[in-house]
Tab-separated table of C-alpha atoms in Angstrom:
chain	number	residue	atom	x	y	z
A	257	MET	CA	23.417	-9.361	-3.415
A	258	ASN	CA	20.480	-6.684	-4.105
A	259	ARG	CA	20.815	-4.257	-6.718
A	260	PRO	CA	20.234	-0.528	-5.898
A	261	PRO	CA	17.476	1.632	-7.075
A	262	LYS	CA	17.852	2.943	-10.520
A	263	PRO	CA	18.385	6.825	-10.515
A	264	HIS	CA	15.384	8.950	-11.228
A	265	ARG	CA	15.164	9.836	-14.925
A	266	SER	CA	15.722	13.416	-14.156
A	267	GLY	CA	18.870	12.721	-12.093
A	268	ALA	CA	17.096	14.107	-8.964
A	269	ARG	CA	18.688	12.833	-5.821
A	270	PRO	CA	16.761	12.620	-2.418
A	271	PRO	CA	17.169	15.452	0.257
A	272	LYS	CA	19.285	14.735	3.254
A	273	PHE	CA	16.895	13.359	5.833
A	274	SER	CA	17.595	12.883	9.521
A	275	PRO	CA	16.991	9.173	10.314
A	276	GLU	CA	14.209	10.075	12.970
A	277	LYS	CA	12.590	12.104	10.188
A	278	ILE	CA	12.025	9.224	7.914
A	279	PRO	CA	8.674	7.323	8.239
A	280	GLY	CA	9.194	3.724	8.994
A	281	HIS	CA	5.732	2.763	7.208
A	282	ILE	CA	4.216	4.670	4.352
A	283	ALA	CA	0.715	3.980	3.200
A	284	VAL	CA	-0.225	5.205	-0.194
A	285	VAL	CA	-3.795	5.735	-1.684
A	286	MET	CA	-3.040	5.792	-5.374
A	287	ASP	CA	-5.808	8.065	-6.518
A	288	GLY	CA	-6.691	9.796	-9.826
A	289	ASN	CA	-5.963	7.362	-12.553
A	290	GLY	CA	-9.488	7.846	-14.136
A	291	ARG	CA	-9.283	11.551	-14.180
A	292	TRP	CA	-5.741	11.618	-15.542
A	293	ALA	CA	-7.197	9.476	-18.545
A	294	GLN	CA	-10.249	11.772	-18.838
A	295	GLU	CA	-8.071	14.791	-19.126
A	296	ARG	CA	-6.421	13.254	-21.972
A	297	GLY	CA	-9.506	11.903	-23.871
A	298	LEU	CA	-8.387	8.260	-22.848
A	299	PRO	CA	-10.288	5.291	-21.332
A	300	ARG	CA	-9.981	5.150	-17.602
A	301	THR	CA	-7.960	1.808	-18.266
A	302	ALA	CA	-5.183	3.914	-19.670
A	303	GLY	CA	-4.879	5.853	-16.314
A	304	HIS	CA	-4.301	2.654	-14.413
A	305	GLU	CA	-1.784	1.476	-16.929
A	306	ALA	CA	0.110	4.821	-16.421
A	307	GLY	CA	-0.039	4.444	-12.689
A	308	GLU	CA	2.029	1.262	-12.599
A	309	ALA	CA	5.176	3.198	-13.374
A	310	ALA	CA	4.383	5.703	-10.348
A	311	LEU	CA	4.138	2.870	-7.949
A	312	PHE	CA	7.383	1.295	-8.801
A	313	ASP	CA	9.219	4.604	-9.112
A	314	LEU	CA	7.826	5.206	-5.542
A	315	VAL	CA	9.221	1.874	-4.330
A	316	GLU	CA	12.636	2.790	-5.504
A	317	GLY	CA	12.522	6.246	-4.026
A	318	ALA	CA	11.476	4.839	-0.944
A	319	ILE	CA	14.343	2.539	-0.767
A	320	GLU	CA	16.820	5.328	-1.616
A	321	ILE	CA	15.896	7.151	1.758
A	322	GLY	CA	15.522	4.191	4.024
A	323	VAL	CA	11.807	3.474	4.358
A	324	GLN	CA	11.197	0.176	5.797
A	325	GLU	CA	7.532	-0.540	4.736
A	326	LEU	CA	5.063	0.635	1.992
A	327	SER	CA	1.523	-0.231	1.643
A	328	ALA	CA	-0.310	0.294	-1.532
A	329	TYR	CA	-3.984	0.244	-1.956
A	330	ALA	CA	-4.405	-1.505	-5.301
A	331	PHE	CA	-7.963	-2.718	-5.100
A	332	SER	CA	-10.497	-2.094	-2.214
A	333	THR	CA	-13.441	-4.105	-1.224
A	334	GLU	CA	-15.544	-1.242	-2.482
A	335	ASN	CA	-14.002	-1.272	-6.018
A	336	TRP	CA	-16.454	-4.176	-6.805
A	337	ARG	CA	-19.019	-1.418	-7.286
A	338	ARG	CA	-17.312	-0.247	-10.400
A	339	SER	CA	-18.514	-1.195	-13.676
A	340	PRO	CA	-17.945	-4.891	-14.439
A	341	ASP	CA	-15.581	-3.913	-17.417
A	342	GLU	CA	-13.562	-1.733	-15.102
A	343	VAL	CA	-13.406	-4.577	-12.449
A	344	LYS	CA	-12.246	-7.058	-14.952
A	345	PHE	CA	-9.700	-5.057	-16.384
A	346	LEU	CA	-8.377	-4.212	-12.643
A	347	MET	CA	-8.308	-7.805	-11.918
A	348	GLY	CA	-6.519	-8.829	-14.933
A	349	PHE	CA	-4.122	-5.831	-14.461
A	350	ASN	CA	-3.251	-6.484	-10.871
A	351	ARG	CA	-2.349	-10.063	-11.896
A	352	ASP	CA	-0.174	-9.127	-14.734
A	353	VAL	CA	1.516	-6.232	-12.829
A	354	ILE	CA	2.477	-8.578	-10.016
A	355	ARG	CA	3.850	-11.162	-12.417
A	356	ARG	CA	5.720	-8.543	-14.322
A	357	ARG	CA	7.246	-6.701	-11.461
A	358	ARG	CA	8.156	-9.749	-9.130
A	359	ASP	CA	11.707	-10.308	-10.305
A	360	GLU	CA	12.461	-6.579	-10.168
A	361	MET	CA	11.196	-6.370	-6.645
A	362	ASN	CA	13.249	-9.490	-5.846
A	363	GLU	CA	16.173	-8.092	-7.294
A	364	LEU	CA	15.731	-4.803	-5.212
A	365	GLY	CA	15.429	-6.796	-1.914
A	366	VAL	CA	11.736	-6.189	-1.678
A	367	LYS	CA	9.597	-8.353	0.309
A	368	VAL	CA	6.134	-8.533	-1.306
A	369	ARG	CA	3.112	-9.349	1.032
A	370	TRP	CA	-0.469	-9.575	0.073
A	371	VAL	CA	-3.039	-7.935	2.367
A	372	GLY	CA	-6.782	-8.431	1.811
A	373	ARG	CA	-9.655	-10.856	1.508
A	374	PRO	CA	-9.470	-13.961	-0.780
A	375	LYS	CA	-13.437	-13.784	-1.212
A	376	ARG	CA	-14.315	-12.931	-4.708
A	377	LEU	CA	-10.662	-12.228	-5.638
A	378	TRP	CA	-9.859	-14.042	-8.986
A	379	LYS	CA	-7.881	-17.312	-8.313
A	380	SER	CA	-5.433	-16.234	-10.887
A	381	VAL	CA	-4.463	-12.941	-8.952
A	382	ILE	CA	-4.185	-14.892	-5.772
A	383	LYS	CA	-1.896	-17.382	-7.438
A	384	GLU	CA	0.523	-14.564	-8.701
A	385	LEU	CA	0.328	-12.816	-5.159
A	386	GLU	CA	1.270	-16.060	-3.527
A	387	ILE	CA	4.186	-16.895	-5.912
A	388	ALA	CA	5.369	-13.276	-5.423
A	389	GLU	CA	5.338	-13.839	-1.525
A	390	GLU	CA	7.191	-17.011	-1.832
A	391	LEU	CA	9.873	-15.583	-4.110
A	392	THR	CA	10.564	-12.574	-1.848
A	393	GLN	CA	9.843	-13.900	1.645
A	394	THR	CA	13.486	-13.602	2.851
A	395	ASN	CA	14.165	-10.066	1.430
A	396	GLN	CA	14.685	-7.370	3.981
A	397	VAL	CA	15.317	-4.017	2.316
A	398	LEU	CA	11.620	-2.796	2.086
A	399	THR	CA	8.382	-4.574	2.564
A	400	LEU	CA	5.824	-3.790	0.043
A	401	ASN	CA	2.070	-4.489	1.088
A	402	MET	CA	0.065	-5.119	-2.002
A	403	CYS	CA	-3.325	-4.493	-0.775
A	404	VAL	CA	-5.669	-6.273	-3.026
A	405	ASN	CA	-9.490	-6.833	-2.247
A	406	TYR	CA	-8.737	-4.803	1.164
A	407	GLY	CA	-10.961	-2.795	3.159
A	408	GLY	CA	-10.356	-1.418	6.595
A	409	ARG	CA	-13.553	-2.401	8.014
A	410	ALA	CA	-13.831	-5.588	6.520
A	411	GLU	CA	-10.268	-6.405	8.197
A	412	ILE	CA	-11.469	-5.291	11.519
A	413	VAL	CA	-14.947	-7.279	11.223
A	414	ASP	CA	-12.924	-10.428	10.097
A	415	ALA	CA	-10.495	-10.070	12.953
A	416	ALA	CA	-13.411	-9.726	15.413
A	417	THR	CA	-15.282	-12.630	13.990
A	418	ALA	CA	-12.042	-14.988	14.173
A	419	LEU	CA	-11.540	-13.596	17.680
A	420	ALA	CA	-15.160	-14.250	18.887
A	421	HIS	CA	-14.842	-17.815	17.413
A	422	ALA	CA	-11.628	-18.507	19.481
A	423	VAL	CA	-13.316	-17.225	22.549
A	424	GLN	CA	-16.455	-19.391	21.865
A	425	LEU	CA	-13.898	-22.523	21.497
A	426	GLY	CA	-12.351	-21.583	24.826
A	427	GLU	CA	-9.030	-20.873	23.207
A	428	VAL	CA	-9.084	-17.299	24.339
A	429	SER	CA	-10.581	-15.991	27.576
A	430	PRO	CA	-12.479	-12.610	27.235
A	431	ALA	CA	-10.396	-11.229	30.105
A	432	GLU	CA	-7.162	-11.720	27.859
A	433	VAL	CA	-8.610	-9.495	24.825
A	434	ASN	CA	-6.843	-6.341	24.550
A	435	GLU	CA	-5.199	-4.193	21.423
A	436	LYS	CA	-2.373	-6.497	21.051
A	437	LEU	CA	-4.258	-9.738	20.856
A	438	PHE	CA	-6.747	-8.153	18.620
A	439	GLN	CA	-3.982	-7.079	16.254
A	440	SER	CA	-2.845	-10.629	15.904
A	441	TYR	CA	-6.188	-11.422	14.074
A	442	LEU	CA	-5.605	-8.790	11.666
A	443	ASP	CA	-4.882	-9.644	7.953
A	444	GLU	CA	-0.957	-8.867	8.520
A	445	PRO	CA	-0.355	-8.976	12.300
A	446	THR	CA	3.342	-8.021	12.013
A	447	MET	CA	2.659	-4.667	9.935
A	448	ARG	CA	3.955	-1.694	11.311
A	449	ASP	CA	1.674	1.292	12.463
A	450	VAL	CA	1.550	3.694	9.589
A	451	ASP	CA	3.755	6.958	10.120
A	452	LEU	CA	2.896	8.625	6.836
A	453	PHE	CA	-0.447	8.443	4.977
A	454	LEU	CA	-0.138	9.713	1.552
A	455	ARG	CA	-2.810	10.298	-0.789
A	456	SER	CA	-2.516	11.649	-4.433
A	457	SER	CA	-5.029	13.655	-6.536
A	458	GLY	CA	-5.918	16.223	-3.842
A	459	GLU	CA	-8.844	14.328	-2.363
A	460	MET	CA	-8.774	14.354	1.530
A	461	ARG	CA	-10.020	11.407	2.775
A	462	THR	CA	-8.817	7.839	3.801
A	463	SER	CA	-11.436	5.568	1.836
A	464	ASN	CA	-11.311	2.791	4.349
A	465	PHE	CA	-7.450	2.251	4.180
A	466	LEU	CA	-5.692	0.783	7.002
A	467	PRO	CA	-7.602	2.461	9.807
A	468	TRP	CA	-6.432	0.282	12.568
A	469	GLN	CA	-2.823	0.936	11.695
A	470	SER	CA	-3.221	4.873	10.896
A	471	VAL	CA	-4.494	5.968	14.212
A	472	TYR	CA	-1.397	8.271	14.561
A	473	ALA	CA	-0.361	8.714	11.108
A	474	GLU	CA	0.563	11.954	9.594
A	475	PHE	CA	-1.611	12.726	6.694
A	476	VAL	CA	-0.387	14.421	3.669
A	477	PHE	CA	-2.785	15.167	0.672
A	478	MET	CA	-0.915	15.837	-2.645
A	479	ASP	CA	-2.615	17.542	-5.513
A	480	VAL	CA	-1.208	15.487	-8.059
A	481	LEU	CA	-2.945	12.837	-9.987
A	482	TRP	CA	-1.412	9.279	-9.524
A	483	PRO	CA	0.107	8.686	-13.057
A	484	ASP	CA	1.980	11.965	-12.458
A	485	VAL	CA	3.546	11.052	-9.117
A	486	ASP	CA	6.966	9.912	-8.903
A	487	ARG	CA	9.470	9.523	-6.110
A	488	ARG	CA	10.011	13.338	-5.994
A	489	VAL	CA	6.495	13.524	-4.586
A	490	LEU	CA	7.269	11.070	-2.124
A	491	TRP	CA	10.315	13.026	-0.942
A	492	ARG	CA	8.295	16.180	-0.634
A	493	ALA	CA	5.635	14.300	1.404
A	494	VAL	CA	8.592	13.079	3.843
A	495	GLU	CA	9.847	16.467	4.002
A	496	GLU	CA	6.368	17.629	5.156
A	497	TYR	CA	6.155	14.757	7.483
A	498	GLY	CA	9.473	15.788	9.120
A	499	ARG	CA	8.145	19.053	10.080
A	500	ARG	CA	5.299	17.563	11.957
A	501	ASP	CA	5.286	17.319	15.757
A	502	ARG	CA	4.243	13.852	16.619
A	503	ARG	CA	3.112	13.723	20.194
A	504	PHE	CA	1.136	10.386	20.353
A	505	GLY	CA	-1.421	11.927	23.034
A	506	LYS	CA	1.476	13.675	25.159
A	507	ALA	CA	1.357	17.338	25.814
C-alpha cells in the first residue's frame, strides 16, 4: 500500500483540473541553483543542495494531480564543462540524493528510471541508480526519470549508431526504419512524449533536454529560481498548459 503525498507546508491544495487538462508527462529543467546561491552570498553548491527539496516537492505535487511521468534534468552531458570542483560535488550529490530518497520514492509508489550515458559517470552513481531502479521497478503511481549524464543529441547519436550497427549486421533492413523503430533504440524507448516542458529561472531554452520526446510539448518558462520552486509552481504551469490549444499539426 503506497502512502499518499504529504500536504504542502502552506496547506495549499491543488486546483481542480479536468483529466484531459493534466499533462501525462512533464519534463523539468531545474535551472537557477547557482544564481540563487550567489544572491545569498553562498557557494554554488548550496544552491544545488537547496534544490533537492524542490524536486521532491514537485514529485508529491505531481502525484496529487495525477501526472503519470516526470523527467528531471539532473546532470547533462554538457555539465562536464563546469569546474572540476563543481562536477565532483554534483557527482557525489546526485549519488547521495538517490540513496537518500529511494525509500521515500518507493513508499509513494514512484518508479525511478535512469536515463543517460554510463560513459564518464561515476560507478558509485550508476550503482545507486540501479539499486533505485530495482527497488521501485513494479511501482505504478508515477514514473520519475532521473536524467543523469543525459544529452538529447547524444541520445539521438547513440540510437543512430546502434541502429546503423543493426543494419550492418543484417538484423534490420533499411526499408524497415521508421520513427517507431528508431525510438526503440533511444535510452528509454517506453518514455511517453513530453506534454509539458517546464523550465525555472526565466531562461527560455531547452538546453538539449529530450528533443525527440518534446516535439509537440507545450513550453512554460517560470521566472522562479529552482530552489524557490515547489508544487504550487507546478500547478500554475499545469493551469497554463490547460489553456493551450494543442493541435498536433491539425488546422
